[in-house]
Coordinates of C-alpha atoms and ligand atoms in Angstrom, one line a residue:
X1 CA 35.5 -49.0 -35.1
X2 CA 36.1 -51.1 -38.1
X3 CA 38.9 -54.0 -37.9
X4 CA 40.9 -54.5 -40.8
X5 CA 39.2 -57.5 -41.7
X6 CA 35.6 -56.3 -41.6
X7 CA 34.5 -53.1 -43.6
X8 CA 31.1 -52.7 -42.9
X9 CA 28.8 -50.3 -41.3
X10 CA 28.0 -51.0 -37.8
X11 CA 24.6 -50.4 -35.9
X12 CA 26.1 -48.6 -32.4
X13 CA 23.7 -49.5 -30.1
X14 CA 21.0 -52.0 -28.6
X15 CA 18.7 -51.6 -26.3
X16 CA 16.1 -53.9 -23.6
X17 CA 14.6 -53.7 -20.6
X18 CA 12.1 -55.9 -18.4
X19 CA 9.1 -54.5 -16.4
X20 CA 8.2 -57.1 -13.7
X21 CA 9.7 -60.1 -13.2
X22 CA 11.8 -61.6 -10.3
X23 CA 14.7 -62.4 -12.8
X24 CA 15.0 -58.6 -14.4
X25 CA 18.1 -58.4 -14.3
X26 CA 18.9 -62.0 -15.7
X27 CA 16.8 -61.5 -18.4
X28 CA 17.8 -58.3 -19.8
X29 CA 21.3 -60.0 -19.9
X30 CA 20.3 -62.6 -21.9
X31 CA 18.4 -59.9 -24.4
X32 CA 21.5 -58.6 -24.2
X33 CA 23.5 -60.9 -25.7
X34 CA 20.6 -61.8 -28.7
X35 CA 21.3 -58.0 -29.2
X36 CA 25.1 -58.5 -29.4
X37 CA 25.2 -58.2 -32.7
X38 CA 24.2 -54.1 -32.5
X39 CA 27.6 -53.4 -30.5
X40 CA 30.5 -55.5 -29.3
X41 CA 32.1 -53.2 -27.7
X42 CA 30.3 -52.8 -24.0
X43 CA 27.6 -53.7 -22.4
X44 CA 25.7 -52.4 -19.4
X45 CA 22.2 -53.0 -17.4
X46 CA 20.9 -50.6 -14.1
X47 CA 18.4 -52.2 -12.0
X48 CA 15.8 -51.0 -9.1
X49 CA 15.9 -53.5 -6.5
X50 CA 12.7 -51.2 -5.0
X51 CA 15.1 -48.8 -2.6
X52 CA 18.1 -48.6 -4.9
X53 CA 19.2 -48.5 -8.5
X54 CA 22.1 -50.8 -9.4
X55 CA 24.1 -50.4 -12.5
X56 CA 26.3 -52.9 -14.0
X57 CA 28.4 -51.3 -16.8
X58 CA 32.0 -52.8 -18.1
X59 CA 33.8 -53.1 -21.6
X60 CA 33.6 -56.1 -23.2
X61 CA 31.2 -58.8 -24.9
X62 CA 28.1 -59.8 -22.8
X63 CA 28.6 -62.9 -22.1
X64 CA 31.9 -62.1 -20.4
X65 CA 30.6 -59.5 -18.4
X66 CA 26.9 -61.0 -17.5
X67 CA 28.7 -64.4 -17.2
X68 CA 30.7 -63.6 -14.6
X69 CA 30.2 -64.5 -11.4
X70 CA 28.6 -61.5 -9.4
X71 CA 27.9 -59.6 -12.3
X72 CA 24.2 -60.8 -12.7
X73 CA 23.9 -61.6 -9.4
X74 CA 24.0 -58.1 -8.1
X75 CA 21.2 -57.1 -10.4
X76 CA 18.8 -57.6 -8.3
X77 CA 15.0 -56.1 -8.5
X78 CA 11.6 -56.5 -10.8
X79 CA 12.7 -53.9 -13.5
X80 CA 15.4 -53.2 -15.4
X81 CA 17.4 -51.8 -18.5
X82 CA 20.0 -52.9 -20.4
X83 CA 22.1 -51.5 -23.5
X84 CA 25.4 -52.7 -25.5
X85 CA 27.6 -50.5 -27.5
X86 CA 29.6 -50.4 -30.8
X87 CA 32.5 -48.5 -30.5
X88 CA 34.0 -45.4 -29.0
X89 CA 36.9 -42.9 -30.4
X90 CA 39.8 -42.6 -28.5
X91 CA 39.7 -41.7 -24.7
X92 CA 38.0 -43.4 -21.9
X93 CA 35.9 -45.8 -22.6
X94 CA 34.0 -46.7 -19.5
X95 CA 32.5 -43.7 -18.8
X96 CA 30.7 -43.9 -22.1
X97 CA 29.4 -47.3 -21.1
X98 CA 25.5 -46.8 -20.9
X99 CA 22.7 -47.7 -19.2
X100 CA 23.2 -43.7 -18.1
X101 CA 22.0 -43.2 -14.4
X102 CA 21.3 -39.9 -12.5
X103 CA 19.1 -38.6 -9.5
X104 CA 16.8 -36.1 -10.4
X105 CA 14.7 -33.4 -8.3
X106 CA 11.8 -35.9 -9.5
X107 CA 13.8 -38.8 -8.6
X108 CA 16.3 -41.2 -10.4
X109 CA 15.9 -41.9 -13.9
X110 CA 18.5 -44.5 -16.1
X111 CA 18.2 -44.1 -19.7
X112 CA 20.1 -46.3 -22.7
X113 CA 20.0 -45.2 -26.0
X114 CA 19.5 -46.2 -30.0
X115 CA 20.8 -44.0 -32.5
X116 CA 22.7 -40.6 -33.0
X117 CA 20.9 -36.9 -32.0
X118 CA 21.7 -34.5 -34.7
X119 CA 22.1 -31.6 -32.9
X120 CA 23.7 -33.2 -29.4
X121 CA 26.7 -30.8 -29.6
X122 CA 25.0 -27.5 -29.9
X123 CA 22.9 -28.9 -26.9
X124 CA 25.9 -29.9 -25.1
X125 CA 27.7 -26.6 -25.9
X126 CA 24.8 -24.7 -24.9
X127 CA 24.5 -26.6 -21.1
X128 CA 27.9 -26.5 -20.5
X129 CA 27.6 -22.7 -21.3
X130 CA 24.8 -22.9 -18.3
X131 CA 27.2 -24.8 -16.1
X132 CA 26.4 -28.1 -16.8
X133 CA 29.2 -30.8 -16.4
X134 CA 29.4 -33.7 -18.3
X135 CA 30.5 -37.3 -17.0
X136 CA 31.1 -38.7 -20.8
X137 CA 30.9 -38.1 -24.3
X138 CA 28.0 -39.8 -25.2
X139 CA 24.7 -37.3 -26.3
X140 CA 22.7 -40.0 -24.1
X141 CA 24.1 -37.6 -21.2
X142 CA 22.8 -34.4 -23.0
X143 CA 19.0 -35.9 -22.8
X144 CA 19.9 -36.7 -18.7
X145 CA 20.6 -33.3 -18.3
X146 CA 17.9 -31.5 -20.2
X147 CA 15.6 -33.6 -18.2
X148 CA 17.3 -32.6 -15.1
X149 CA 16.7 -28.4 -15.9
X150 CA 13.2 -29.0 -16.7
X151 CA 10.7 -27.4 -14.6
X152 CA 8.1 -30.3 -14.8
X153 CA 7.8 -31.6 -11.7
X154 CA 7.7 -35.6 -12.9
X155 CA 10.4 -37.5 -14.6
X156 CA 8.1 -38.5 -17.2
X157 CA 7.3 -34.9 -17.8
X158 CA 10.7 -34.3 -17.5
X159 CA 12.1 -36.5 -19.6
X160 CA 9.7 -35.4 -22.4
X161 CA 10.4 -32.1 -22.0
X162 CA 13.6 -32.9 -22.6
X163 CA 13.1 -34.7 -25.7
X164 CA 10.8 -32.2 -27.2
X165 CA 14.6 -30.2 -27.4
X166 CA 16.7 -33.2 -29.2
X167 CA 17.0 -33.6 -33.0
X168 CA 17.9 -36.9 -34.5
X169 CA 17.0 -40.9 -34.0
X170 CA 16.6 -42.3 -31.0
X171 CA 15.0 -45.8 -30.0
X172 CA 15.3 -45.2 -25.7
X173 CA 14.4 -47.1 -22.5
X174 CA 14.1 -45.1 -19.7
X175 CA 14.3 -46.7 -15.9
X176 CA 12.5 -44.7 -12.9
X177 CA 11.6 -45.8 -9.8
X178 CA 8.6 -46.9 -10.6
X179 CA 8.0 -47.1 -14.5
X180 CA 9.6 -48.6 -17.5
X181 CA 9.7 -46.2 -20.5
X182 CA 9.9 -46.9 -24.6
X183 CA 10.0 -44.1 -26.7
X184 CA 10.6 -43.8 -30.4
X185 CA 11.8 -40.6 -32.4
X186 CA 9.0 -39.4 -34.3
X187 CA 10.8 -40.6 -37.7
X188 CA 10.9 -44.0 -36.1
X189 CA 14.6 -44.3 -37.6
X190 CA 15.5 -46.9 -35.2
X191 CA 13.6 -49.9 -33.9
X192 CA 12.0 -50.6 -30.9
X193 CA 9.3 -53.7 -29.8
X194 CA 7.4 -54.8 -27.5
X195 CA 6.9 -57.8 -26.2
X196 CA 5.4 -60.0 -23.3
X197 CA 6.6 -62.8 -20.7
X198 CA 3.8 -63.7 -18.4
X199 CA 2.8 -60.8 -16.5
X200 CA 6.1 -59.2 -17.3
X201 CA 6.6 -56.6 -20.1
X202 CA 9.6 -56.1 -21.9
X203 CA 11.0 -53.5 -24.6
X204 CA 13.9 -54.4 -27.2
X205 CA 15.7 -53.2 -30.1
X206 CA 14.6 -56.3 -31.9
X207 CA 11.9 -59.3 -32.1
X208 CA 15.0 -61.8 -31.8
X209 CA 15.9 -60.8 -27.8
X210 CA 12.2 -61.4 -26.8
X211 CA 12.9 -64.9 -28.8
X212 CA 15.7 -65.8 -26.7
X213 CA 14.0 -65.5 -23.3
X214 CA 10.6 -67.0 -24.6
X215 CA 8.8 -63.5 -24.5
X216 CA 5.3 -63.0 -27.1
X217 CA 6.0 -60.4 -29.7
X218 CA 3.5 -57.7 -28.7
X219 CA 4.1 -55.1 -31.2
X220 CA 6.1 -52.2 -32.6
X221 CA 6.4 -48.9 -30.7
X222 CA 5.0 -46.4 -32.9
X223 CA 7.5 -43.3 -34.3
X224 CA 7.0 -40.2 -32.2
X225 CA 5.0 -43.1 -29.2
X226 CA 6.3 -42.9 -25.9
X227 CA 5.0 -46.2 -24.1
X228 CA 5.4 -45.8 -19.8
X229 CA 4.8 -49.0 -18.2
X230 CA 4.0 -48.9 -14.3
X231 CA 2.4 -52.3 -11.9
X232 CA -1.3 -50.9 -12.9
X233 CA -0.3 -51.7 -17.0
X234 CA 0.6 -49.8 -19.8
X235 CA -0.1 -46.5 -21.3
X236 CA 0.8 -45.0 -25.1
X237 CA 1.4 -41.2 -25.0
X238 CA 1.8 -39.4 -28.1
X239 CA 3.9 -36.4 -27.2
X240 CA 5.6 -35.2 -30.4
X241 CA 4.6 -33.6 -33.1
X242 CA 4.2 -36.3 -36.3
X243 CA 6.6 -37.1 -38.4
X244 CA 6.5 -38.9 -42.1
X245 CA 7.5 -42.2 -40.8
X246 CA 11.3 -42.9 -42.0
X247 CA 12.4 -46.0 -40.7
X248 CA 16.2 -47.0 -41.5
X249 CA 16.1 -49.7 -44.4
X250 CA 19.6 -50.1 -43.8
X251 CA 18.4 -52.3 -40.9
X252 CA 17.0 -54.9 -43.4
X253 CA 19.7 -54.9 -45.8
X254 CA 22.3 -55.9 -42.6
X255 CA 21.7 -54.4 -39.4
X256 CA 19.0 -56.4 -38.0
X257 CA 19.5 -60.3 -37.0
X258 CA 18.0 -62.2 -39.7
X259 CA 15.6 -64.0 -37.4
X260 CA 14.3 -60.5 -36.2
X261 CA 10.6 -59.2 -37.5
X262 CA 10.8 -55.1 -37.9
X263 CA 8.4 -53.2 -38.6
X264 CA 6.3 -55.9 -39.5
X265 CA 8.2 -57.7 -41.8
X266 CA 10.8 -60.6 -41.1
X267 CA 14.2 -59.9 -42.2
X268 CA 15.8 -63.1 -43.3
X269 CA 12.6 -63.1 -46.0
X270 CA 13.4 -59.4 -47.1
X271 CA 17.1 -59.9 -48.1
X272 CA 16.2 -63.2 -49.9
X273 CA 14.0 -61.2 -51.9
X274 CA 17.1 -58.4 -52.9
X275 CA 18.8 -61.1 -54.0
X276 CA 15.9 -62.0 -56.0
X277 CA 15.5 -58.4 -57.1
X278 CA 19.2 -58.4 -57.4
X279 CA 19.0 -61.3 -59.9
X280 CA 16.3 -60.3 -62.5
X281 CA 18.0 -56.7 -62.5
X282 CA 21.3 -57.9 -62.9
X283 CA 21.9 -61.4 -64.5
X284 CA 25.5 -63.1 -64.9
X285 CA 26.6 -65.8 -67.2
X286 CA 27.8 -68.6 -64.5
X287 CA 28.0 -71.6 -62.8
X288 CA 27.4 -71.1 -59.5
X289 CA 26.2 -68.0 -56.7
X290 CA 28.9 -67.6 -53.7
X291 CA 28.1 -65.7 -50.9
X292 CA 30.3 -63.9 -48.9
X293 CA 29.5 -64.8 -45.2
X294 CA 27.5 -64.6 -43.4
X295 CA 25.8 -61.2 -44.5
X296 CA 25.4 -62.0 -47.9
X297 CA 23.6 -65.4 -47.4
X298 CA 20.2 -64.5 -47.8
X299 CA 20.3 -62.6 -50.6
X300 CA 22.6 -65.5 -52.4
X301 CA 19.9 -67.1 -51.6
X302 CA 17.7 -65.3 -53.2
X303 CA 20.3 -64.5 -56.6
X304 CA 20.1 -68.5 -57.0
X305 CA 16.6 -68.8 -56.8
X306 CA 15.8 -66.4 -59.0
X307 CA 19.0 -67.1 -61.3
X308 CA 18.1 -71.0 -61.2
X309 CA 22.1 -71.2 -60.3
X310 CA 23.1 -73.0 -57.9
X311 CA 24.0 -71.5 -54.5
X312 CA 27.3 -73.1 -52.7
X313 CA 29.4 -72.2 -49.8
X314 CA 32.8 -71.1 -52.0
X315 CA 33.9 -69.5 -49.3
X316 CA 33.8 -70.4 -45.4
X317 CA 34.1 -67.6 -42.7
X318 CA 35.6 -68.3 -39.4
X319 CA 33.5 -67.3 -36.5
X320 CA 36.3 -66.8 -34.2
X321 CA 38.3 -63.9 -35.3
X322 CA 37.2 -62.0 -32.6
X323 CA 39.1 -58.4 -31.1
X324 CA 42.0 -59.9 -30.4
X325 CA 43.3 -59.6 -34.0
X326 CA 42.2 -55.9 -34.0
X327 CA 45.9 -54.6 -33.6
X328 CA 47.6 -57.2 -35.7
X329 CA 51.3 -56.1 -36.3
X330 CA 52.0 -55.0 -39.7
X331 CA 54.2 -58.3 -40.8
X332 CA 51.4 -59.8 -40.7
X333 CA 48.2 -57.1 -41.6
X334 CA 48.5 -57.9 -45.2
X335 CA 46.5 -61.9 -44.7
X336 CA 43.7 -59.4 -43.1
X337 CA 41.0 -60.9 -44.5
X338 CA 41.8 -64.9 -44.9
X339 CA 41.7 -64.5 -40.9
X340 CA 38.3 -64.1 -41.4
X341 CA 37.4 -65.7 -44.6
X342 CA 38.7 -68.8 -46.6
X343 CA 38.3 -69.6 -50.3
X344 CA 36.5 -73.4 -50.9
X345 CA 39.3 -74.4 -53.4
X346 CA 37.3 -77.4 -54.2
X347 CA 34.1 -75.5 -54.9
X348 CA 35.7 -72.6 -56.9
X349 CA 38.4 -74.3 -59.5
X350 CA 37.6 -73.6 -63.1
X351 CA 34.3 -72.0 -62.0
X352 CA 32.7 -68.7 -63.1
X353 CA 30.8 -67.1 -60.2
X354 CA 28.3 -64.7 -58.8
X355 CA 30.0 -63.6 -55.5
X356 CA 26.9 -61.7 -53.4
X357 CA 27.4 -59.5 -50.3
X358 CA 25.2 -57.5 -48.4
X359 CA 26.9 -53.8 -49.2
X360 CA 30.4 -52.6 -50.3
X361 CA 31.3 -49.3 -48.0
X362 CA 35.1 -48.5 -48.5
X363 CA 35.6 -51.8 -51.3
X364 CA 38.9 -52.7 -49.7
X365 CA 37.5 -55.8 -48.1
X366 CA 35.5 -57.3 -51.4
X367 CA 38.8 -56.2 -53.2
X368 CA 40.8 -59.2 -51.2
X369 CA 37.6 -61.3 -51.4
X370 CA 37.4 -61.1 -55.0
X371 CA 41.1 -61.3 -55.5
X372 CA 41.2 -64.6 -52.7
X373 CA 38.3 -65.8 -55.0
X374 CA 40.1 -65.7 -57.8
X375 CA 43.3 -67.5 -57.0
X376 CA 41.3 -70.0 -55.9
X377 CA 41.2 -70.9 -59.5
X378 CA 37.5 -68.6 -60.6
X379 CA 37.8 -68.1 -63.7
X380 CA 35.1 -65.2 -64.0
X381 CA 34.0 -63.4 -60.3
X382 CA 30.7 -61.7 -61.1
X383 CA 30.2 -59.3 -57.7
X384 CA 26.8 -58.8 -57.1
X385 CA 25.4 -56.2 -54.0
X386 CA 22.4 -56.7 -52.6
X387 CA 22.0 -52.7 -51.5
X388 CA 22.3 -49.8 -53.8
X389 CA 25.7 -48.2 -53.8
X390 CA 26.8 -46.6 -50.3
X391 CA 27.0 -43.0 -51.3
X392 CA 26.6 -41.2 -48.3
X393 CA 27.4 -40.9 -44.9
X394 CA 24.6 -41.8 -41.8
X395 CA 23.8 -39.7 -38.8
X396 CA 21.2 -41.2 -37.2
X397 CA 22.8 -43.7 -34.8
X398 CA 25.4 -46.0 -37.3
X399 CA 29.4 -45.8 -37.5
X400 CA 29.9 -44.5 -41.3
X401 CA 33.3 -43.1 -42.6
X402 CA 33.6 -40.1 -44.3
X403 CA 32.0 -39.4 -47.5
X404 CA 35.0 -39.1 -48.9
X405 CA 36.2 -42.6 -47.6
X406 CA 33.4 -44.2 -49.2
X407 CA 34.0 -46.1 -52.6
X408 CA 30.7 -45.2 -53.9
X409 CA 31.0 -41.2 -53.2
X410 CA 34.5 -41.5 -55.1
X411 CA 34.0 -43.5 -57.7
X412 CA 31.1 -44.5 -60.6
X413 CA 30.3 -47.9 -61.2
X414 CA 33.2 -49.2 -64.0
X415 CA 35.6 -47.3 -61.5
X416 CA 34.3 -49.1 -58.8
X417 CA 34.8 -52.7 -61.1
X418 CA 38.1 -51.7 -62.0
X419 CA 39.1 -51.5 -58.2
X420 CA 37.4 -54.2 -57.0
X421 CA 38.5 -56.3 -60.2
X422 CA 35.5 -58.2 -60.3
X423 CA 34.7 -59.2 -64.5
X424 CA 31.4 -57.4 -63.7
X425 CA 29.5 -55.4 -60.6
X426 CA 26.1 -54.2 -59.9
X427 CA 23.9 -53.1 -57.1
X428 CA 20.4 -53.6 -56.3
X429 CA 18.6 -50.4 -57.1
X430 CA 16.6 -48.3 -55.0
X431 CA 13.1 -49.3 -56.7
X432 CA 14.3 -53.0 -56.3
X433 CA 15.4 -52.3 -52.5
X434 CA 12.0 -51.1 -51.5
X435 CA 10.4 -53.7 -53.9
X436 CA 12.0 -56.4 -51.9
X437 CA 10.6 -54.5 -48.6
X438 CA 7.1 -55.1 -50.1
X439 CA 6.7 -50.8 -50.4
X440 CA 7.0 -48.6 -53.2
X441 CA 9.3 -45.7 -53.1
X442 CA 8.4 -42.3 -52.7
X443 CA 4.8 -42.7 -53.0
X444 CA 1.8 -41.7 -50.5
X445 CA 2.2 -45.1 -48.8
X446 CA 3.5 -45.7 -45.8
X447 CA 5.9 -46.7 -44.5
X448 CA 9.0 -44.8 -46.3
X449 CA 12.2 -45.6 -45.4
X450 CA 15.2 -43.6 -44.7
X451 CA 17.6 -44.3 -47.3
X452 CA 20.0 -41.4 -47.4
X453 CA 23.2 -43.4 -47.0
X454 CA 22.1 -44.7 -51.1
X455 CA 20.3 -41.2 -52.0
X456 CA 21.5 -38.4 -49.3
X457 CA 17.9 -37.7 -49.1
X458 CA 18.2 -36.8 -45.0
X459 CA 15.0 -37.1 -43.6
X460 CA 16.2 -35.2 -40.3
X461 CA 18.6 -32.1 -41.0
X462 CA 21.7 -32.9 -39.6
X463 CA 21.8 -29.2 -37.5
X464 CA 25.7 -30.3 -35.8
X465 CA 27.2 -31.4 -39.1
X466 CA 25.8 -27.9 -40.9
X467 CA 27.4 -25.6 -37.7
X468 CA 30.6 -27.8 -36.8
X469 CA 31.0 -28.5 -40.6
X470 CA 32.7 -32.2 -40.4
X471 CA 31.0 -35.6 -40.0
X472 CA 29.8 -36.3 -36.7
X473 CA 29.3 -39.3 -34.6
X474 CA 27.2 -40.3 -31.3
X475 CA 31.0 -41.1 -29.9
X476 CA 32.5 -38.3 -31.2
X477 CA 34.9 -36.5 -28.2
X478 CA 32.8 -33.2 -27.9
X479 CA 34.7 -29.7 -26.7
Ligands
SF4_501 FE1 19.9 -46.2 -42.1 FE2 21.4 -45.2 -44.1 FE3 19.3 -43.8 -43.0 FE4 21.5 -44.2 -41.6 S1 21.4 -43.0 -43.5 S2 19.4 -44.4 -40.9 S3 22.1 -46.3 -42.2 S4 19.2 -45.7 -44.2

C-alpha cells in the first residue's frame, strides 16, 4: 500500500528467528523492529515454550505490539520466529498476519515468509479443489498445507516436499517442535543470513537485526540451501534442484537497510558507488547535489564525490509522518508531499542543482519534489536516478503497480523530463548498476542478479500471471 506521500516500491516482508536462548522471544522482537523497514504494516512471532507453541500476531508497528505489556512476555521458550508485513488489499487483515502456525500429522510447524510464489493461486485453486480450506489469503498458507498432504512422515520431509511443488521467491523460517529451519529459493531472490549469539543461532532477512541484538554475522544461506538447526548443531541440506543464482538487486538500490551486508557486500558502500556510476555517466552543470531523503543519500553521496560538487541537505524529510496521514481528506491531499518533505530555502535560492533519489516508479512524487524544489528559488533542478528506469512490474515478493501505472513503461526518457519538469533526467544504466555491485552483467560470473523490474528479463516464469492474465500479488484476495 503506497501513501500519497511516498511512491516507492516496498519490500513486503521480513523475517527472524532465534534457536536457543532463554530470551527467544525478546530477541526476535527486537530483530523485528531492525527489520521494520521490510513491512509496517504487522508484525507477528510464534514461540515453543517446549509443550506449546505461542503465537503473538497483531496489526501494527513493532514496537507497539512487542512493547506492550504482555505481548513479549507471553513469548516464552528457547526458539522462536518472527515476521513483519507490508501491506494487505482490502479485507481482513489479521488473519493474514504471519508467523503461520498449524499441527501437522508429524507435529506443529510455524512458518513466516519472504517473497511472492508465482504460482500460489493455481496451488491454492487446486487444494481447495481437494477440500482444503483456507484460514487467509496469504500463499504462506498454501506451503502449510502442501506440507500437511505430504506423505513423508517428518515435518522436515514434509515441508520439503512441499516446497519441491512452489514456484517463485521465498526467504522462510520454519518453527517445529524441535528445530529451527532457513531455507532459500533456489534463485536466492530474497535474502536470508545467518548469524550467532553465544550458543544461540539465529536466521534473519538482514545482517542489520543480528546487529541490533549483538549477534556474529555467520554467513549467507545459500539459494536452493535449506539450513535445519536442532540442540546437537546445524545441518545444510541441499534439496532443490540448482538454479543460476538471481538475487534481487533491487535490494541494494533501496530495499535493504543501509547498514545491512547482503550477499557479501555492504549496502550503504554499493549505492554510494551508483551515484558515482551515476555521476561519470551523466554529468550536470551545477552548484550543488541534493538528495531526496533519506533513500537517495548514499548515492548523492556518491554523485558529489565523483562530480567534485558539493553535497548539501536542500531538502529535510520529516521522520514522523507516520499512517496516520494515510487517509488525509481531500482539502488537504494536495500539500501531500511537504508532509513529508521540506525544501531548505536557504540552501536552494538562486542555485542550480542535481536532485538524486534512489528510483522513480509512478514520477508523481519527484514531480512535487522537483516542483517544491523549484519554488524554493532553484534555478535549474537537474534529476538524477540512481537505478535504471522502472519498466516492469516484480513478482517475486515486492508491492509494484501495474505496468501500465509505471512512468517508465509509459513513457521514454524526454517524456518522462517533460512530466517531471526537471531541466534534465537520467538514470543509472544497467552496466553502471551492476558495475557499482562490483559484477558484470550477463557474463559467466556469478552472482547475477535479478533485474527484471529495469529489463523484464524474469528469471522465474510467473505461471499465475500467464493463467489468471493480470498482475498478481502475495496479498492478492484469491477465489
Ligand atoms: Fe527485485 Fe525487481 Fe527482481 Fe523484483 S523484479 S526481485 S524488485 S530486481
Amino acid at each position: 500500500m503506497t501513501t500519497p506521500f511516498d511512491d516507492k516500491l516496498h519490500e513486503e516482508c521480513g523475517v527472524f528467528g532465534v534457536f536457543g536462548h532463554e530470551d527467544a522471544g525478546a530477541l526476535t522482537a527486537l530483530g523485528l523492529h531492525a527489520l521494520q523497514h521490510r513491512g509496517q504494516e504487522a508484525a507477528g512471532i510464534v514461540t515453543f515454550d517446549g509443550a506449546q507453541f505461542i503465537s503473538e500476531r497483531h496489526v501494527g508497528l513493532v514496537g507497539d505490539i512487542f512493547g506492550k505489556e504482555g505481548h513479549t512476555q507471553n513469548l516464552r521458550g528457547a526458539n522462536a520466529i518472527g515476521h513483519v508485513r507490508y501491506s494487505t488489499t482490502g479485507g481482513s487483515i489479521v488473519r493474514n498476519v504471519q508467523p503461520m502456525f498449524a499441527d501437522l500429522s508429524g507435529g506443529g510447524l510455524a512458518i513466516a515468509h519472504n517473497g511472492n510464489l508465482t504460482n500460489a493461486r493455481i496451488l491454492r485453486r487446486d487444494l481447495v479443489r481437494e477440500g482444503a480450506i483456507f484460514q487467509s489469503t496469504s500463499d504462506t498458507e498454501a506451503i502449510i498445507h502442501l506440507a500437511a498432504r505430504s506423505r513423508y512422515e517428518f515435518v522436515v520431509e514434509k515441508l520439503i516436499d512441499a516446497l519441491k511443488r512452489v514456484e517463485g521467491a521465498y526467504s522462510l523460517v520454519a518453527l517445529t517442535s524441535k528445530k529451527l529451519i532457513g531455507v532459500r529459493d533456489s534463485y536466492g531472490v530474497r535474502p536470508l543470513v545467518l548469524g550467532k549469539l553465544d550458543d544461540a543461532w539465529i536466521l534473519s532477512s538482514e545482517t542489520c537485526a543480528l546487529d541490533i541484538i549483538g549477534a556474529d554475522f555467520v554467513r549467507d544461506i545459500e539459494p536452493g540451501e535449506m539450513v535445519v538447526i536442532t540442540v546437537d548443531g546445524i545441518e545444510s541440506l541441499h534439496p532443490f534442484p540448482p538454479k543460476p543464482r538471481r538475487f534481487c538487486v533491487f535490494e541494494y538500490v533501496y530495499f535493504a537497510r543501509p547498514d545491512s551486508v547482503v550477499e557479501g557486500k555492504n549496502v550503504y558502500e554499493v549505492r554510494k558507488r551508483i551515484g558515482m556510476e551515476l555521476a561519470r555517466e551523466a554529468p550536470a552543470a551545477a552548484d550543488m547535489v541534493i538528495p531526496v531523503p533519506d533513500s537517495g543519500v548514499p548515492a548523492a553521496l556518491g554523485y558529489a564525490a565523483a562530480s567534485g560538487l558539493p553535497f548539501e541537505l536542500g531538502i529535510i524529510r520529516n521522520h514522523y509522518v507516520g499512517r496516520t496521514f494515510i487517509e488525509p481528506s481531500d482539502r488537504i491531499r494536495h500539500l501531500g508531499v511537504k508532509l513529508k518533505h521540506n525544501a531548505n530555502r536557504e540552501m536552494l535560492e538562486g542555485k542550480r542543482i542535481v536532485l538524486v533519489d534512489d528510483s522513480i516508479v509512478r514520477g508523481t512524487t519527484s514531480q512535487k519534489i522537483v516542483e517544491m524544489v523549484r519554488d524554493a528559488g532553484a534555478t535549474e533542478v537537474h534529476f538524477r536516478i540512481a537505478s535504471p528506469p522502472t519498466t516492469h512490474s516484480c513478482f517475486y515478493g515486492v508491492d509494484t503497480p501495474n505496468k501500465q501505472d509505471l512512468l517508465a513503461h509509459k513513457l521514454d526518457l524526454e517524456g518522462m523530463r517533460n512530466f517531471i519538469k526537471a531541466d534534465s533526467l537520467a538514470f543509472v544504466s544497467i552496466g553502471g548498476l551492476y558495475r557499482a555491485t562490483g559484477e558484470a552483467r550477463r557474463n559467466a560470473r556469478i552472482p547475477q542478479f535479478c533485474d527484471a523490474c529495469f529489463s523484464g528479463d524474469y528469471p522465474i516464469e510467473p505461471t499465475d500471471a500467464g493463467e489468471f492474465r493480470r498482475q498478481l500479488s502475495l496479498l492478492t484476495e484469491v477465489v
